[in-house]
Short mmCIF file of C-alpha atoms in Angstrom, two decimals:
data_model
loop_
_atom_site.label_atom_id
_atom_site.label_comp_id
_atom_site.label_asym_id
_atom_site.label_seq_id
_atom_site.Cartn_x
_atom_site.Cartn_y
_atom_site.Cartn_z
CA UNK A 1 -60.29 -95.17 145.73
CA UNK A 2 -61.71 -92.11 146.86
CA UNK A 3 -65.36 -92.28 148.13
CA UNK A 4 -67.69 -89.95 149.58
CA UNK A 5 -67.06 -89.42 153.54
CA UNK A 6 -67.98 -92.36 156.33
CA UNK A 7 -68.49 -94.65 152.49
CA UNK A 8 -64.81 -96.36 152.88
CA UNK A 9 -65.47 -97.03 156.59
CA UNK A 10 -68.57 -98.81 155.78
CA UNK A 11 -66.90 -100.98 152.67
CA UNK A 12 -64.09 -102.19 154.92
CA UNK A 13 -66.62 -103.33 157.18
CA UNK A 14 -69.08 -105.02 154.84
CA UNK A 15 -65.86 -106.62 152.98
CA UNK A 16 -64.53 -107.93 156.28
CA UNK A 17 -68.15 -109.56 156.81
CA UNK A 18 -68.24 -111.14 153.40
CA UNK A 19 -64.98 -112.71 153.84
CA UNK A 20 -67.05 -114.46 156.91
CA UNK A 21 -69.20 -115.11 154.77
CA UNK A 22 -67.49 -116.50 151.60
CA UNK A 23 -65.29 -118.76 154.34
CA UNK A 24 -68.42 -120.93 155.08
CA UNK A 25 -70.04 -120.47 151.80
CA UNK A 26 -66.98 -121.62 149.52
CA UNK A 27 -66.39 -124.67 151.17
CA UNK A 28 -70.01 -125.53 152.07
CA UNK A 29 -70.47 -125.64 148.27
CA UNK A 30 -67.29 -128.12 147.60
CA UNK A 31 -68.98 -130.40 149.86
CA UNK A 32 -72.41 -130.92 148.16
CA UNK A 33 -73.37 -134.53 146.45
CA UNK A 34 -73.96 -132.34 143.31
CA UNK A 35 -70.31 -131.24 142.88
CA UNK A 36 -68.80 -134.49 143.80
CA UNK A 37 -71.60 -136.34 141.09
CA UNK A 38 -70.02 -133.34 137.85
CA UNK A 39 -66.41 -134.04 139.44
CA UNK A 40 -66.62 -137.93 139.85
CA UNK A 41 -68.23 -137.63 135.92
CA UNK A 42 -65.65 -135.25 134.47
CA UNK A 43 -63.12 -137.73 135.89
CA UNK A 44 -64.56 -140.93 135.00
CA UNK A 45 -64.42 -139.87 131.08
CA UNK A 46 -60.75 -138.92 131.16
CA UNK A 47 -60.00 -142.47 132.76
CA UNK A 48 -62.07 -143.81 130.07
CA UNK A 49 -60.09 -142.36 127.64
CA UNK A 50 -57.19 -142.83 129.14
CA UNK A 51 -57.79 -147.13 128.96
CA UNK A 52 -59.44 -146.67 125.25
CA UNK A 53 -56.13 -145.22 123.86
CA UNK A 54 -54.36 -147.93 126.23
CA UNK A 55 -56.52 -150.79 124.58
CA UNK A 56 -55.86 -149.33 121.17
CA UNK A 57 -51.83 -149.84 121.76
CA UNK A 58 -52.35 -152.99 122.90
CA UNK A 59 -54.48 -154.17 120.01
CA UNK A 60 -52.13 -152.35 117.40
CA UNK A 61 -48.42 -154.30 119.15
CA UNK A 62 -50.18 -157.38 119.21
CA UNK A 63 -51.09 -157.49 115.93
CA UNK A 64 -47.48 -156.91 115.06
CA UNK A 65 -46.56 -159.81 117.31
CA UNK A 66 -45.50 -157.94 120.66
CA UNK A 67 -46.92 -157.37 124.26
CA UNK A 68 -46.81 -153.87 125.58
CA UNK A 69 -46.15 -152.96 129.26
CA UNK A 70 -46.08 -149.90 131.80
CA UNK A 71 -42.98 -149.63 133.99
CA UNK A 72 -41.91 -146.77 135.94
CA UNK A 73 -39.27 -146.18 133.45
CA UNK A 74 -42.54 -145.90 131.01
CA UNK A 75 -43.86 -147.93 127.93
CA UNK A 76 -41.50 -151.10 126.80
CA UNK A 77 -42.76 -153.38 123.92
CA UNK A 78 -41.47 -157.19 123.92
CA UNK A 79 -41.70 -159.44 120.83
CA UNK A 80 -44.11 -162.48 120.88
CA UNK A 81 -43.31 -165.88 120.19
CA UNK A 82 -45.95 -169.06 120.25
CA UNK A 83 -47.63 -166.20 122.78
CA UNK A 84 -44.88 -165.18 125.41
CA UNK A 85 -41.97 -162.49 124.94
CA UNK A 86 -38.91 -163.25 123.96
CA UNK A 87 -36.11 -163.64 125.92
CA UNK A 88 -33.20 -161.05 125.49
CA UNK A 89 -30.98 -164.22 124.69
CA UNK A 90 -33.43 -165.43 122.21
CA UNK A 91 -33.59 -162.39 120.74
CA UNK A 92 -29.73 -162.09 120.50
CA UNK A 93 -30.14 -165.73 118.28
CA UNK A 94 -32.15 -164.41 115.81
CA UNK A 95 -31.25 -163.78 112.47
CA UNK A 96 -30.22 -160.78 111.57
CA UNK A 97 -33.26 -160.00 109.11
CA UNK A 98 -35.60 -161.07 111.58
CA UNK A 99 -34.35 -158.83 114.21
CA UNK A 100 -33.85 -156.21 111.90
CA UNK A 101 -37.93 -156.63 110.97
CA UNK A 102 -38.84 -156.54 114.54
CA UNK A 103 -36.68 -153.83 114.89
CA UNK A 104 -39.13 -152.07 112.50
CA UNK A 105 -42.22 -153.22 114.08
CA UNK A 106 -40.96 -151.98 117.49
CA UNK A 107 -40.44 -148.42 116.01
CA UNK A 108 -43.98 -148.53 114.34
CA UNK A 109 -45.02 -149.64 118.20
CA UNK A 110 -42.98 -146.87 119.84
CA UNK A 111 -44.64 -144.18 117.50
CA UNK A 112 -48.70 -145.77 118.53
CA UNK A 113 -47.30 -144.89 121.93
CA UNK A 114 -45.87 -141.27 121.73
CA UNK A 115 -49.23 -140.53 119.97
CA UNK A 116 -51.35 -142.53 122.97
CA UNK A 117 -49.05 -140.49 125.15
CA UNK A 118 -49.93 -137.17 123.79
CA UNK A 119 -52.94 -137.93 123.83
CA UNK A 120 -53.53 -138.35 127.48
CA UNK A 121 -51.56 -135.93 127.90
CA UNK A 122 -54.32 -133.27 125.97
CA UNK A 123 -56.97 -135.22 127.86
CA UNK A 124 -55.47 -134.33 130.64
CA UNK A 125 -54.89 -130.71 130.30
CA UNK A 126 -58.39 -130.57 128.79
CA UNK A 127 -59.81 -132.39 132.44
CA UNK A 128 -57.99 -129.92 134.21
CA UNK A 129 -59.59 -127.08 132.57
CA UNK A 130 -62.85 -128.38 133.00
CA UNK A 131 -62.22 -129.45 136.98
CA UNK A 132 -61.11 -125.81 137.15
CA UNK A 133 -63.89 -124.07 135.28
CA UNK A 134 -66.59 -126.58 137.64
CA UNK A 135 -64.71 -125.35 140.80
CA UNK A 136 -65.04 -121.82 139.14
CA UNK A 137 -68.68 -122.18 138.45
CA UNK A 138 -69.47 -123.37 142.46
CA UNK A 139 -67.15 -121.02 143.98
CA UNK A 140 -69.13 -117.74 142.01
CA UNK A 141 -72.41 -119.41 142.55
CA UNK A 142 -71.90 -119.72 146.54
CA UNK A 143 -70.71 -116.26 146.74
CA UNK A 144 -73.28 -114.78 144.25
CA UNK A 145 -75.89 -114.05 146.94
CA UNK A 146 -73.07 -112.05 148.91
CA UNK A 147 -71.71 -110.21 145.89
CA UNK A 148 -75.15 -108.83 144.67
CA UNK A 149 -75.98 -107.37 148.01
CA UNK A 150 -72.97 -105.60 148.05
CA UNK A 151 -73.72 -104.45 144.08
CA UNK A 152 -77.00 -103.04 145.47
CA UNK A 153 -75.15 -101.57 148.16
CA UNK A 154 -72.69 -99.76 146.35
CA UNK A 155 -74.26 -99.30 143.12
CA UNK A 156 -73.73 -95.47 142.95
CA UNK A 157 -70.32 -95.97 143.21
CA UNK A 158 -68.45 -97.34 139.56
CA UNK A 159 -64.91 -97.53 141.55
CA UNK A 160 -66.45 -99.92 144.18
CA UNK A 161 -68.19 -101.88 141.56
CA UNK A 162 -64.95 -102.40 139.40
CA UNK A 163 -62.95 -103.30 142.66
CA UNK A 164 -65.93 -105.95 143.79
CA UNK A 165 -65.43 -107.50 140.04
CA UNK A 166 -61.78 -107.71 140.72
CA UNK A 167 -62.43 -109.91 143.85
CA UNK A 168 -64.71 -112.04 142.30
CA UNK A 169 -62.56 -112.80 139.52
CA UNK A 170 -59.72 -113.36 141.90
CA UNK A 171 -61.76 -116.05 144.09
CA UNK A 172 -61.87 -119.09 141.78
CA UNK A 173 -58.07 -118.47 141.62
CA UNK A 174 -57.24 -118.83 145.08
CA UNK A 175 -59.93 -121.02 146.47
CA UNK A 176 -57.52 -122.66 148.45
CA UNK A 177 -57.44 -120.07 151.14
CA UNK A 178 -60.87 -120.35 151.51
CA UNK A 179 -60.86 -124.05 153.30
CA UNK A 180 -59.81 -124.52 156.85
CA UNK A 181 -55.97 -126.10 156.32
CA UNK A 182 -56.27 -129.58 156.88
CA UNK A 183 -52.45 -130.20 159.08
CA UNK A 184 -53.16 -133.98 160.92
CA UNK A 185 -49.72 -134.46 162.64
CA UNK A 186 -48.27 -131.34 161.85
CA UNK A 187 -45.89 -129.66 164.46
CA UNK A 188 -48.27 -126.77 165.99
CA UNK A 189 -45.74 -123.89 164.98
CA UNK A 190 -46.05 -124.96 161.42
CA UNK A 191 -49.73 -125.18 161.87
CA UNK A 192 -49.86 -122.04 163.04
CA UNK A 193 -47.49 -120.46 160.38
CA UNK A 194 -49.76 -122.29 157.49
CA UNK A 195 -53.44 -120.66 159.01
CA UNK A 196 -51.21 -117.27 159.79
CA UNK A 197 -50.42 -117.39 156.10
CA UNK A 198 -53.65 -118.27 155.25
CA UNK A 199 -55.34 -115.33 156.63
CA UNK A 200 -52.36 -113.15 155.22
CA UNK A 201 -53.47 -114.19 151.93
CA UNK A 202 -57.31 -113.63 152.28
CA UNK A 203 -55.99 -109.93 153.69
CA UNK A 204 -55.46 -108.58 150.23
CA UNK A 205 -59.46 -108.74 149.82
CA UNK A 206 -59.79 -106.47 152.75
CA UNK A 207 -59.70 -102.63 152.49
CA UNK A 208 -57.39 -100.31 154.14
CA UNK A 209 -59.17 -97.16 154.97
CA UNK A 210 -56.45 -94.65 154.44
CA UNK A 211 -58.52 -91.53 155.56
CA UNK A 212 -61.61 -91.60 157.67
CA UNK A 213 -63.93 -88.77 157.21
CA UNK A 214 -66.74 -90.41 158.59
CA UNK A 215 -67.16 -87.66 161.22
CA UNK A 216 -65.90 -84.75 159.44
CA UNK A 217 -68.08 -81.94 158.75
CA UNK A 218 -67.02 -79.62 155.50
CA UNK A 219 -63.48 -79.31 154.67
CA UNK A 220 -61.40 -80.94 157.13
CA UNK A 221 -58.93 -78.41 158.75
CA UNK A 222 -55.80 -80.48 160.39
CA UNK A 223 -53.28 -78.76 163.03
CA UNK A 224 -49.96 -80.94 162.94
CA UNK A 225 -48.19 -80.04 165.83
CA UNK A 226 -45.36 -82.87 164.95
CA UNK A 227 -44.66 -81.74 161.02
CA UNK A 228 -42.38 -84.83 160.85
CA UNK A 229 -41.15 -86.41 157.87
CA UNK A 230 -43.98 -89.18 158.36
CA UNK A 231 -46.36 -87.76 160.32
CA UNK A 232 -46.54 -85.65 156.68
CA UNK A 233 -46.40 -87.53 154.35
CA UNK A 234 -47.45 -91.06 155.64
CA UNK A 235 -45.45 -94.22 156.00
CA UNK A 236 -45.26 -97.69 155.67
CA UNK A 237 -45.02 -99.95 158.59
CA UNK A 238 -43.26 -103.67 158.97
CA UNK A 239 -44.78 -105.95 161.73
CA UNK A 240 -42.64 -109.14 162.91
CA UNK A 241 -43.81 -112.35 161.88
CA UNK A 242 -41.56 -115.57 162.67
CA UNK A 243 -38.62 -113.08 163.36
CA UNK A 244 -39.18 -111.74 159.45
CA UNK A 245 -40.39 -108.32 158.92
CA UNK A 246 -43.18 -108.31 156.31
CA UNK A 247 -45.37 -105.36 155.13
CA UNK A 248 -48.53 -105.39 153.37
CA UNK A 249 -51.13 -102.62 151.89
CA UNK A 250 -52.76 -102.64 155.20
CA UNK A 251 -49.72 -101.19 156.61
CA UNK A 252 -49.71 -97.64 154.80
CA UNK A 253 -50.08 -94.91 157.06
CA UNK A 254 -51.45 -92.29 155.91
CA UNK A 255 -49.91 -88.42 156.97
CA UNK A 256 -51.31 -84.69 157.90
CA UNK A 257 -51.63 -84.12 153.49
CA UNK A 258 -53.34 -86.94 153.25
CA UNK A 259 -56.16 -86.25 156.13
CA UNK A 260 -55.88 -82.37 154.81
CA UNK A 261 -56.32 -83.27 151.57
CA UNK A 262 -59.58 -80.95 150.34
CA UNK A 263 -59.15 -78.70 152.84
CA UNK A 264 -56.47 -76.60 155.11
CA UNK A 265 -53.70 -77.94 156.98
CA UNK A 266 -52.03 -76.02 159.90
CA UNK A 267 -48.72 -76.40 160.74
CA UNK A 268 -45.60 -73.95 162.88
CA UNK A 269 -42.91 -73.22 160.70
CA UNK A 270 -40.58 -73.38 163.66
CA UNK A 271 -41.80 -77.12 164.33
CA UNK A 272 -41.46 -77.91 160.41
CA UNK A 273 -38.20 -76.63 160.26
CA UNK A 274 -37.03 -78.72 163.36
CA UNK A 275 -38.00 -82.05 161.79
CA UNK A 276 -35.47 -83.09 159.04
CA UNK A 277 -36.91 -83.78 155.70
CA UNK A 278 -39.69 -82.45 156.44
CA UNK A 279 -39.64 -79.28 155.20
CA UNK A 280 -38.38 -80.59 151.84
CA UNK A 281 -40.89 -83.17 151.76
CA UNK A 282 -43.75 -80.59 152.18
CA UNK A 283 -42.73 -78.94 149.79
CA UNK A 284 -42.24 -81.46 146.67
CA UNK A 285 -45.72 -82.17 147.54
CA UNK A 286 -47.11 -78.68 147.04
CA UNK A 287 -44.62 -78.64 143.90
CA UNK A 288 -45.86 -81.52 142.41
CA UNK A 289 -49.09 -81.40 143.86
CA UNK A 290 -49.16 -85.10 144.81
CA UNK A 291 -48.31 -87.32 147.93
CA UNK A 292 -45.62 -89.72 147.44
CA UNK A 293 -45.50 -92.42 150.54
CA UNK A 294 -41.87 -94.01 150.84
CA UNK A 295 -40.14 -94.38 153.80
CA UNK A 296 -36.17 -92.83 154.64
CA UNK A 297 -34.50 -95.78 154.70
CA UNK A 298 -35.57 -96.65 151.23
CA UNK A 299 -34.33 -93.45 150.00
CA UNK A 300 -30.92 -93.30 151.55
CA UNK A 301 -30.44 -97.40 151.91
CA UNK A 302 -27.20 -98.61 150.09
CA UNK A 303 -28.73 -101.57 148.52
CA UNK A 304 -32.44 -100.42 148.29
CA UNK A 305 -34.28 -103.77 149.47
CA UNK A 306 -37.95 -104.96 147.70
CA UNK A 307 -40.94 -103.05 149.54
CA UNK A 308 -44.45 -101.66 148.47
CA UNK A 309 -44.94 -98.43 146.55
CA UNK A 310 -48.03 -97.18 146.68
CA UNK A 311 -49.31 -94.90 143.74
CA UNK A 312 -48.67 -91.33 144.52
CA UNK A 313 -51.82 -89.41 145.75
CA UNK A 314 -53.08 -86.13 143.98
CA UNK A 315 -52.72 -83.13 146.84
CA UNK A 316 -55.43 -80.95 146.69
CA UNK A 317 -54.84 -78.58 150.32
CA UNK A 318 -54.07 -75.02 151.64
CA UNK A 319 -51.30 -74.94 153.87
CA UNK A 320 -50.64 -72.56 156.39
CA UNK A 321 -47.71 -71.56 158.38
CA UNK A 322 -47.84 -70.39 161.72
CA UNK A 323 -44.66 -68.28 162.76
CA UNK A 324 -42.65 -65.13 163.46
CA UNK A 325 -42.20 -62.39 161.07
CA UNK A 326 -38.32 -63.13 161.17
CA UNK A 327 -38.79 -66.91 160.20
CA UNK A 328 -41.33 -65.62 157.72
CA UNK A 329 -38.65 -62.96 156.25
CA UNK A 330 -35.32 -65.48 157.30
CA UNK A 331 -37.23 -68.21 154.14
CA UNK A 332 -37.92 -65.88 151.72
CA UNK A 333 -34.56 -64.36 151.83
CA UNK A 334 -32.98 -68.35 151.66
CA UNK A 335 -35.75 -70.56 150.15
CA UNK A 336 -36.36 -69.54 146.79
CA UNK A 337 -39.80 -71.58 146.74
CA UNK A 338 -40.81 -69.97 149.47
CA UNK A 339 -42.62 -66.98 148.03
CA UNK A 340 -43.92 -69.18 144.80
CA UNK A 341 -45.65 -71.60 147.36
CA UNK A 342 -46.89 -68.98 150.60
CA UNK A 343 -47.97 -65.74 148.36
CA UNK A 344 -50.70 -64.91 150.91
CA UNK A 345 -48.94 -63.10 154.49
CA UNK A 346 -51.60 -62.45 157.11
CA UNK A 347 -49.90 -60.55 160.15
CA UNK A 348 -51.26 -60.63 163.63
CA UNK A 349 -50.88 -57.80 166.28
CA UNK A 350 -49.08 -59.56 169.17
CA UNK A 351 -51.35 -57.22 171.82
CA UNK A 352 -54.34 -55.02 171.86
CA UNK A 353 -55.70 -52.09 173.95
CA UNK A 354 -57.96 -52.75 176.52
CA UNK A 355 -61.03 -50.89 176.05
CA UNK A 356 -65.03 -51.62 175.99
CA UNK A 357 -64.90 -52.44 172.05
CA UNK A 358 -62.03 -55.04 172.89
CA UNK A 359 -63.84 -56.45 176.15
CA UNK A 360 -67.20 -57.08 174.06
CA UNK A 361 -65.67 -58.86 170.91
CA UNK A 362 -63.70 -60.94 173.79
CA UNK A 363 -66.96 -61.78 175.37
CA UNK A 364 -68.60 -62.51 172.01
CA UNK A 365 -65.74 -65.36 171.41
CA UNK A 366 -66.40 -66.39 174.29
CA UNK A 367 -70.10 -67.28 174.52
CA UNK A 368 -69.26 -68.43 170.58
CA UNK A 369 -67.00 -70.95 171.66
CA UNK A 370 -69.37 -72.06 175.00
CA UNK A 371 -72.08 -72.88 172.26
CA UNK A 372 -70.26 -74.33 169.91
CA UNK A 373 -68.59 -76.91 172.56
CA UNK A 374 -71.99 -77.76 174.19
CA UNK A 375 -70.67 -76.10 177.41
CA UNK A 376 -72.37 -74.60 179.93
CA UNK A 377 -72.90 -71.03 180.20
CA UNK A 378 -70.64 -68.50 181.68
CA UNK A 379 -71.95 -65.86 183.70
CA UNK A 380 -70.59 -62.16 183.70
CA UNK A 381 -68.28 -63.11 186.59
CA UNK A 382 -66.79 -65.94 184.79
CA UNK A 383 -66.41 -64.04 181.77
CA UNK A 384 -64.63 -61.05 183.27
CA UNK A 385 -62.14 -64.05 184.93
CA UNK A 386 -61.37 -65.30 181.36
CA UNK A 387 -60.62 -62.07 180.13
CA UNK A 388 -58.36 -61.01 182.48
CA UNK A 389 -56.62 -64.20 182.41
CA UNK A 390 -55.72 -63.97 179.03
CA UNK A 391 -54.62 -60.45 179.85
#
């Protein structure tokens, strides 16, 4: 998201306070007599249900003359006889019409059951949905309050308002992270590994302020003075957790475009040129007119191995090159971008004549730049001393 300057500063820090927040609310709310009353109730019907259909089996073998019973291998139905099931002997000694009519009766039995069963199971997907919609409906309601001062907040800005709906529509999905883990006897490193994981998962509601204008004034105007591959473009860092390296979004970097971007970035050719990739990387992104943020070893890696990639970022920026007239001269005889993407050449006289028109615009700089810093201010001695030193 782009938002207007010091605005993404402040959202990372209001989102990092609702997550606070939302980590008492959410499970506050789960703990109320109310919610255990609509989940006790919700549960109580499909257990009703579940001994109605139960009852109705029952009912329906008996009257066929047989008992019907659970096992863990599931539902078996024994034939009666003067009241108590027959034994498989017995059974072996009937006639064959008889057991060929019980053999009927079973299957008419076996069919009540696979209907019973599918049943429940319905019931039981339909219980689900409702536990999930109740634990839906708490989970929005504790966090309501928190969400609509953060609407009000940011209620001039549609991108902030769309990304707020995103979280909230994420929460009742992953409520779990939002209770303390509950580890009695766990080993501690496992403990440790389950809350670190935890709070890795709650991360993805935080924002990552890629570019912090907060104190910028105008266009911001960046000098790079290490034009390297990543310091341009950006990066993407790893951190070490339980000897894995693991990224996230909150480890993209972002590079000199990126903070440039709007404005003017500075850079010595001689420095660009002495960074590998970088020169080429600056200038797809003038080219193309966007940022693209992958790191080397993805590029150049024999098997390419499963990383972020962000969405590339549209470059709006003046750069300019600081350098001698042969480098200037040496890349547009070699680089045939070169004049496409630097069309404007501004040459500087490397000395100047020392005379009273000279002295007074050097003087002028100077009480320019004492103002401008807040400094305090030179007298004529201390001016004449600055001049002559950078005679």
């Amino acid at each position: 998201m782009a938002l207007p300057a010091g605005r993404g500063a402040q959202l990372a820090r209001d989102m990092d306070e609702f997550l606070r927040a939302a980590q008492q609310a959410i499970p506050r709310a789960f703990e109320s007599e109310e919610y255990d009353r609509r989940r006790r109730a919700i549960i109580d019907r499909l257990n009703q249900e579940r001994e109605r259909l139960w009852e109705g089996v029952q009912q329906f073998a008996q009257q066929l003359g047989f008992t019907v019973e659970l096992t863990p291998a599931g539902v078996i139905s024994l034939p009666l006889v003067q009241g108590r099931p027959l034994a498989p002997e017995e059974y072996e000694r009937l006639p064959p019409p008889v057991r060929e009519e019980l053999e009927r009766r079973n299957q008419r039995i076996q069919d009540r059951v696979a209907d019973a069963l599918r049943e429940v199971r319905r019931l039981e997907r339909e219980t689900a949905e409702r536990l999930r919609q109740l634990d839906r409906e708490v989970a929005l309601f504790a966090v309501g309050g928190l969400f609509e001062e953060l609407r009000e907040r940011y209620q001039d800005l549609p991108q902030v308002l769309a990304f707020m709906e995103q979280v909230r529509e994420d929460i009742p999905e992953h409520l779990h992270d939002f209770f303390p883990p509950q580890l009695p006897g766990v080993p501690a490193p496992i403990a440790q590994l389950q809350a670190l994981q935890q709070q890795e998962h709650l991360a993805r509601y935080r924002v990552n302020v890629f570019v912090d204008n907060s104190q910028t004034r105008g266009a911001p105007v960046i000098f790079e003075r290490n034009p390297s591959y990543y310091n341009l473009v950006g990066r993407i860092d790893d951190r070490a957790t339980f000897g894995a390296m693991v990224t996230d979004f909150s480890q993209i970097r972002a590079g000199a475009l990126h903070r440039a971007n709007g404005g003017f970035l500075v850079v010595h050719v001689l420095d660009l040129l002495a960074n590998p990739f970088a020169w080429d990387a600056l200038k797809r992104a003038l080219i193309t007119r966007q940022v693209v943020i992958e790191n080397l070893g993805q590029q150049y890696a024999v098997l390419p191995t499963a990383t972020l990639r962000p969405d590339p970022i549209p470059l709006d920026v003046k750069v300019v090159l600081v350098g001698s007239p042969f480098l200037y001269y040496f890349l547009a005889a070699y680089d045939d971008d070169f004049r496409e993407l630097f069309r404007v050449r501004a040459d500087f006289a490397p000395d100047m004549d020392w005379n009273d028109q000279h002295v007074m615009g050097y003087a002028a700089f100077i009480s320019r730049v004492v103002r401008e810093q807040g400094l305090r201010h030179f007298d004529r001695s201390a001016v004449a001393r600055v001049i002559e030193y950078g005679a």
